[in-house]
Short mmCIF file of C-alpha atoms in Angstrom, two decimals:
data_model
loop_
_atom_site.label_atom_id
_atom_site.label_comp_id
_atom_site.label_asym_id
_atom_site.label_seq_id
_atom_site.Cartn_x
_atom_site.Cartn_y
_atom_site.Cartn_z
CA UNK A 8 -48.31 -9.27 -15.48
CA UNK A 9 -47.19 -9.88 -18.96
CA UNK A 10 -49.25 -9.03 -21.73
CA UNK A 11 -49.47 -11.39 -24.51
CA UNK A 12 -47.20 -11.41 -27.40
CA UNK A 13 -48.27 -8.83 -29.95
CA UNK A 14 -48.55 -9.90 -33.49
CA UNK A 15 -45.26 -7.52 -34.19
CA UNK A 16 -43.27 -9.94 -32.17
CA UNK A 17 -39.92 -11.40 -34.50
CA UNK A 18 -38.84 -15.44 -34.12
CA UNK A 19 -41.19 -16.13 -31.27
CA UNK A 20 -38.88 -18.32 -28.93
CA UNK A 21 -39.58 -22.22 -28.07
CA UNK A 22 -41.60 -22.78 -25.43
CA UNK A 23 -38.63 -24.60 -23.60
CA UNK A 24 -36.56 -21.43 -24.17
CA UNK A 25 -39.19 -19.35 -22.30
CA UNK A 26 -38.95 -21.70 -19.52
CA UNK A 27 -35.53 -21.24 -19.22
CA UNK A 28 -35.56 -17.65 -19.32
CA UNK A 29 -38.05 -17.81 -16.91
CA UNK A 30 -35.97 -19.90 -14.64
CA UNK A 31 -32.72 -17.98 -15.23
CA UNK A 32 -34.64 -15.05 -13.96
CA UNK A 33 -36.49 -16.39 -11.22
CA UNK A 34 -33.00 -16.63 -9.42
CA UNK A 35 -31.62 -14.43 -6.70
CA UNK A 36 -30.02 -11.16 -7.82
CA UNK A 37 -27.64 -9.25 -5.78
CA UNK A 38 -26.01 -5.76 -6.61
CA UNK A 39 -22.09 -6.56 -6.14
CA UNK A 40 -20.55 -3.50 -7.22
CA UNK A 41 -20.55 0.05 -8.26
CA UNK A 42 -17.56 0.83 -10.53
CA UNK A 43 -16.44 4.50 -11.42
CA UNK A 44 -13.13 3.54 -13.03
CA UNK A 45 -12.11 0.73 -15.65
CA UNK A 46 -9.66 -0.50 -13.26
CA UNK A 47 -12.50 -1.36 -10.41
CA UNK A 48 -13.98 -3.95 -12.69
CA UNK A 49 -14.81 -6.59 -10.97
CA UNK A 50 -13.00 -10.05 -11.56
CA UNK A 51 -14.65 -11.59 -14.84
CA UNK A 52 -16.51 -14.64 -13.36
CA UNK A 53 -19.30 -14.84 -14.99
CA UNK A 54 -20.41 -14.35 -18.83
CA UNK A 55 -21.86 -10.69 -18.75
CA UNK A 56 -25.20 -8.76 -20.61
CA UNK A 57 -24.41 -5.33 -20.83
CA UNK A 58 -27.48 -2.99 -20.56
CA UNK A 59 -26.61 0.84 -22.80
CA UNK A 60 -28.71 3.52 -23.71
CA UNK A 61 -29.03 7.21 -23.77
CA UNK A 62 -29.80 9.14 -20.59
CA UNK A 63 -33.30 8.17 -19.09
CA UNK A 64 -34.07 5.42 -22.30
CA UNK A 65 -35.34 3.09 -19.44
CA UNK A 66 -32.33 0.67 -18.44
CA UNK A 67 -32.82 0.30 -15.21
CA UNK A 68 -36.58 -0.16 -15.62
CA UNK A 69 -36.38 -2.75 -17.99
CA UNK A 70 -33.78 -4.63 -15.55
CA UNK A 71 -36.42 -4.53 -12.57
CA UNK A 72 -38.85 -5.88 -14.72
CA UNK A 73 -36.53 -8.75 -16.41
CA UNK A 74 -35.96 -9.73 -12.53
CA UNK A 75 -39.51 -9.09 -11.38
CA UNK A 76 -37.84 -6.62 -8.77
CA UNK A 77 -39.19 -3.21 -8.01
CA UNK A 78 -35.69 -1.84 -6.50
CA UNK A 79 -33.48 -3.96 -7.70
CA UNK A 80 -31.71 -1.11 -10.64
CA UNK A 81 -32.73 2.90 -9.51
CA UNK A 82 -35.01 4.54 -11.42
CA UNK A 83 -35.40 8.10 -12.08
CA UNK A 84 -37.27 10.61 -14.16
CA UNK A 85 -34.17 12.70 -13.97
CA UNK A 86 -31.25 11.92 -17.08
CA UNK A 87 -27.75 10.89 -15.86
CA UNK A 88 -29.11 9.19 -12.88
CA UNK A 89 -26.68 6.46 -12.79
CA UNK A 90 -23.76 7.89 -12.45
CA UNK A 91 -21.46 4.05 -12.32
CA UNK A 92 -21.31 1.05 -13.57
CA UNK A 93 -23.79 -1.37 -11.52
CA UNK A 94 -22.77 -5.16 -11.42
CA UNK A 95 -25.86 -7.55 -10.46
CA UNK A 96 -25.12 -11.17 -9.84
CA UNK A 97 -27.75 -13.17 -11.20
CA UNK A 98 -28.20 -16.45 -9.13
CA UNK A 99 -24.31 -17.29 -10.34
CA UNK A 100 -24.89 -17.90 -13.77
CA UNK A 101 -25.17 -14.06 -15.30
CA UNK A 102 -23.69 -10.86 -14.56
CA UNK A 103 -26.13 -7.92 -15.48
CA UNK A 104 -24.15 -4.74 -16.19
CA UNK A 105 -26.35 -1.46 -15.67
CA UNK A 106 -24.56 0.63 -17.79
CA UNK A 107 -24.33 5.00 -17.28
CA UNK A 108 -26.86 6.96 -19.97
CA UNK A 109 -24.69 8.45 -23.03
CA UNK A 110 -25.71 11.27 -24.60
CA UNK A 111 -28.04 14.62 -22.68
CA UNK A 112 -27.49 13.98 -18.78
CA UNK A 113 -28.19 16.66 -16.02
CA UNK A 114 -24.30 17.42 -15.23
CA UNK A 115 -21.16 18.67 -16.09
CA UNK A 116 -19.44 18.44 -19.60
CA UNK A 117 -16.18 16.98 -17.62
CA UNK A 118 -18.50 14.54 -15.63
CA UNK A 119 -20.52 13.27 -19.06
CA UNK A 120 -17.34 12.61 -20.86
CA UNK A 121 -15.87 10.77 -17.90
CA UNK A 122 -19.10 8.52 -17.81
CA UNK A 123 -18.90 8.11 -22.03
CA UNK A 124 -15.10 7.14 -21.77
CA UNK A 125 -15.81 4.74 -18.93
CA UNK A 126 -18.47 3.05 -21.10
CA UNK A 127 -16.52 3.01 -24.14
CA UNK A 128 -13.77 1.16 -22.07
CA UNK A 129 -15.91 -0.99 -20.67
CA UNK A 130 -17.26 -2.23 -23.71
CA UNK A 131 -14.65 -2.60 -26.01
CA UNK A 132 -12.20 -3.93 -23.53
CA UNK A 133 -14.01 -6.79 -21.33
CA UNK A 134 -13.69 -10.18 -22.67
CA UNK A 135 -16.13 -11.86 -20.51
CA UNK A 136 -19.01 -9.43 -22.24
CA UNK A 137 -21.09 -12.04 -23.81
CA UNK A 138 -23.97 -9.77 -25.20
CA UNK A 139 -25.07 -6.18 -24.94
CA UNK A 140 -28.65 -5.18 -24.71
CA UNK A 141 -28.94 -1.88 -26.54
CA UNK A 142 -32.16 0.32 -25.45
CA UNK A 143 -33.44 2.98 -27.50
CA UNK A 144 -36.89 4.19 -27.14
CA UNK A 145 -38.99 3.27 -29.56
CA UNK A 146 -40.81 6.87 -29.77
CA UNK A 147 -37.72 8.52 -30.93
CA UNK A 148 -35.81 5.91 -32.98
CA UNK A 149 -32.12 5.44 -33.15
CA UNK A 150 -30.05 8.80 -32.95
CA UNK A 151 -26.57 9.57 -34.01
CA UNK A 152 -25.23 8.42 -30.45
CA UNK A 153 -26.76 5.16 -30.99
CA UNK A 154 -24.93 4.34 -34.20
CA UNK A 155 -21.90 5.32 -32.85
CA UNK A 156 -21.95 3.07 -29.96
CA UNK A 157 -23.22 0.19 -32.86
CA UNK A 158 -19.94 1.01 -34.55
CA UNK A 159 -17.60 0.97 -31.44
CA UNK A 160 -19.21 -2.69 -30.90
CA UNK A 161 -18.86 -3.33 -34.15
CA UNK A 162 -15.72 -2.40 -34.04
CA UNK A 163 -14.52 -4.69 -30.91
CA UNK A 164 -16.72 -7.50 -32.53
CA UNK A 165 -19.32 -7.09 -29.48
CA UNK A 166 -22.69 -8.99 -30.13
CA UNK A 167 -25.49 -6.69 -29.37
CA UNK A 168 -28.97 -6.83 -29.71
CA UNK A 169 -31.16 -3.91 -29.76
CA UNK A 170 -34.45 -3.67 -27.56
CA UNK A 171 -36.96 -1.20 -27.90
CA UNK A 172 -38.52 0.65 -24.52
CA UNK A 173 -41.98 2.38 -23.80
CA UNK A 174 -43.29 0.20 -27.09
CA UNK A 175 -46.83 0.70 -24.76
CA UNK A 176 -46.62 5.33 -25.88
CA UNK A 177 -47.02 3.49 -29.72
CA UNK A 178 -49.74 2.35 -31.82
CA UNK A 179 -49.27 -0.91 -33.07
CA UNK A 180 -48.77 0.69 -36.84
CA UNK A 181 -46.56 3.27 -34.97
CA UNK A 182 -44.32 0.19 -33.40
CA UNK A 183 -44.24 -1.26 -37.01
CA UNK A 184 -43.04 1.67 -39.10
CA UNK A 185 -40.26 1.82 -36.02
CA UNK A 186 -39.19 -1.73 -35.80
CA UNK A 187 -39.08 -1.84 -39.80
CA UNK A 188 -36.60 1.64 -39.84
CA UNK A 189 -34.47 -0.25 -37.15
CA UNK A 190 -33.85 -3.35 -38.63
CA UNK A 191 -32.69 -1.50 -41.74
CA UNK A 192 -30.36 0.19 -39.69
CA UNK A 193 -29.06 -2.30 -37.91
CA UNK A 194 -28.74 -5.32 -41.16
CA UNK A 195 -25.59 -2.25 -42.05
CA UNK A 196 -23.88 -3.93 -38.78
CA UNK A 197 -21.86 -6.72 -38.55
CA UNK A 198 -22.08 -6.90 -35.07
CA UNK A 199 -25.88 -6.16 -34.28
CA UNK A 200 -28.23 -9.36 -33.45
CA UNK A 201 -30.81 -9.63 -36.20
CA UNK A 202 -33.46 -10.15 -33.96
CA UNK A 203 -35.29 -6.91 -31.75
CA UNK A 204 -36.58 -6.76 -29.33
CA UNK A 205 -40.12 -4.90 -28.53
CA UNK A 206 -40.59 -4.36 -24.96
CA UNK A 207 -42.28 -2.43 -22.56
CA UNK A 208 -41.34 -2.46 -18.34
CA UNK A 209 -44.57 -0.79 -17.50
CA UNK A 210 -46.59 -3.59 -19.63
CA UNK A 211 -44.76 -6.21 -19.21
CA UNK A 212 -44.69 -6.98 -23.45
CA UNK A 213 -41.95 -8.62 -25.06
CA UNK A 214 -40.09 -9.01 -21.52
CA UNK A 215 -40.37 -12.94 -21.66
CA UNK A 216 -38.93 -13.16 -24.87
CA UNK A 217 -36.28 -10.98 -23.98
CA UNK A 218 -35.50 -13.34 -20.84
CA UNK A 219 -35.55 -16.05 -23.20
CA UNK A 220 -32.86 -14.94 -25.82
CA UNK A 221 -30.21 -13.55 -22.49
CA UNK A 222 -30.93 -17.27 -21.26
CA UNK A 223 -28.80 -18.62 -24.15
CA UNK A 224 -25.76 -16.62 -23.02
CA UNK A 225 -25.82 -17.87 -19.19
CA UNK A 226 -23.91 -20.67 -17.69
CA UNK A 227 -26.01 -23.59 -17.77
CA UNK A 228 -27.51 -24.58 -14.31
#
């Protein structure tokens, strides 16, 4: 169950656009493919959100919880888990793009730089990439690997948004000081949408907003 939003929350969303986020992801989503290479890309049908992050940041928990899916995106404890990029249809209006961890991951230097070109690629080279959700965990901050992935996409001209995970291991004057630093960062980048995101999987904060701002980018039922 969703907690309610925390007095830290940015822009609070209409309540028409939390309807429709709620709707968009109340639909049917079905894994449709598992790409190692740039050239297995599926056919760009759909606009796409892009979900990046370093190695266990909490992408694929944050996508089971935007779908209200247990299984839908494999989780794991263990960094470098998903080792491709996972295409989910969202009830034919959104693609969401489970993206491989950059940065520490459990396996070999020729594997990790495989998985960091492939992303690269991916990002600065698909034109039907509408918006990418960029995770960094709120207990650490933003680390050099982060801010070069905000200058790739700024770079290709890439909207991007960034969302903060595990906000629920923070204080509320923690979450604060954290989501003050990052929006300091990220005003330096063309590219980065102003607003952030605060969320947590486990607690269900800040996931209805988040719903609610990826609704805008969908096509329109």
């Amino acid at each position: 169950m969703e907690d309610a939003a925390p007095e830290f929350e940015a822009d609070d969303p209409e309540a028409g656009d939390l309807e429709a986020g709620r709707l968009l992801f109340a639909q049917e989503c079905t894994f449709i493919a598992g790409v190692v290479r740039v050239a297995g890309l599926p056919p760009e049908a759909l606009p796409e959100v892009a979900f990046a992050g370093r190695s266990n940041v909490g992408k694929s928990s944050l996508i089971n919880a935007l779908t209200n899916r247990r299984t839908l995106a494999r989780t794991s404890n263990t960094p470098g888990r998903t080792q491709q990029i996972n295409f989910f249809d969202l009830g034919a209006r959104l693609y969401l793009v489970d993206l491989p961890g950059y940065g520490y991951a459990r396996a070999s230097k020729v594997t990790v730089r495989r998985w960091n070109a492939l992303i690269r690629d991916y990002l600065r080279g698909r034109a039907s990439l509408r918006r990418v959700c960029l995770l960094i965990d709120a207990r650490h901050g933003l680390k050099p690997s982060d801010t070069e992935i905000m200058a790739l996409l700024d770079t290709a001209a890439v909207s991007y948004q960034i969302v903060l995970t595990k906000t629920d291991k923070l204080h509320d004057s923690g979450l604060v000081a954290c989501l003050d630093e990052t929006a300091r960062a990220a005003a330096r980048h063309p590219a980065c949408h102003p607003d952030i995101a605060a969320t947590s999987a486990e607690m269900g904060r800040g996931i209805a907003h988040l719903r609610a701002a990826l609704a805008t980018v969908a096509v329109r039922a």
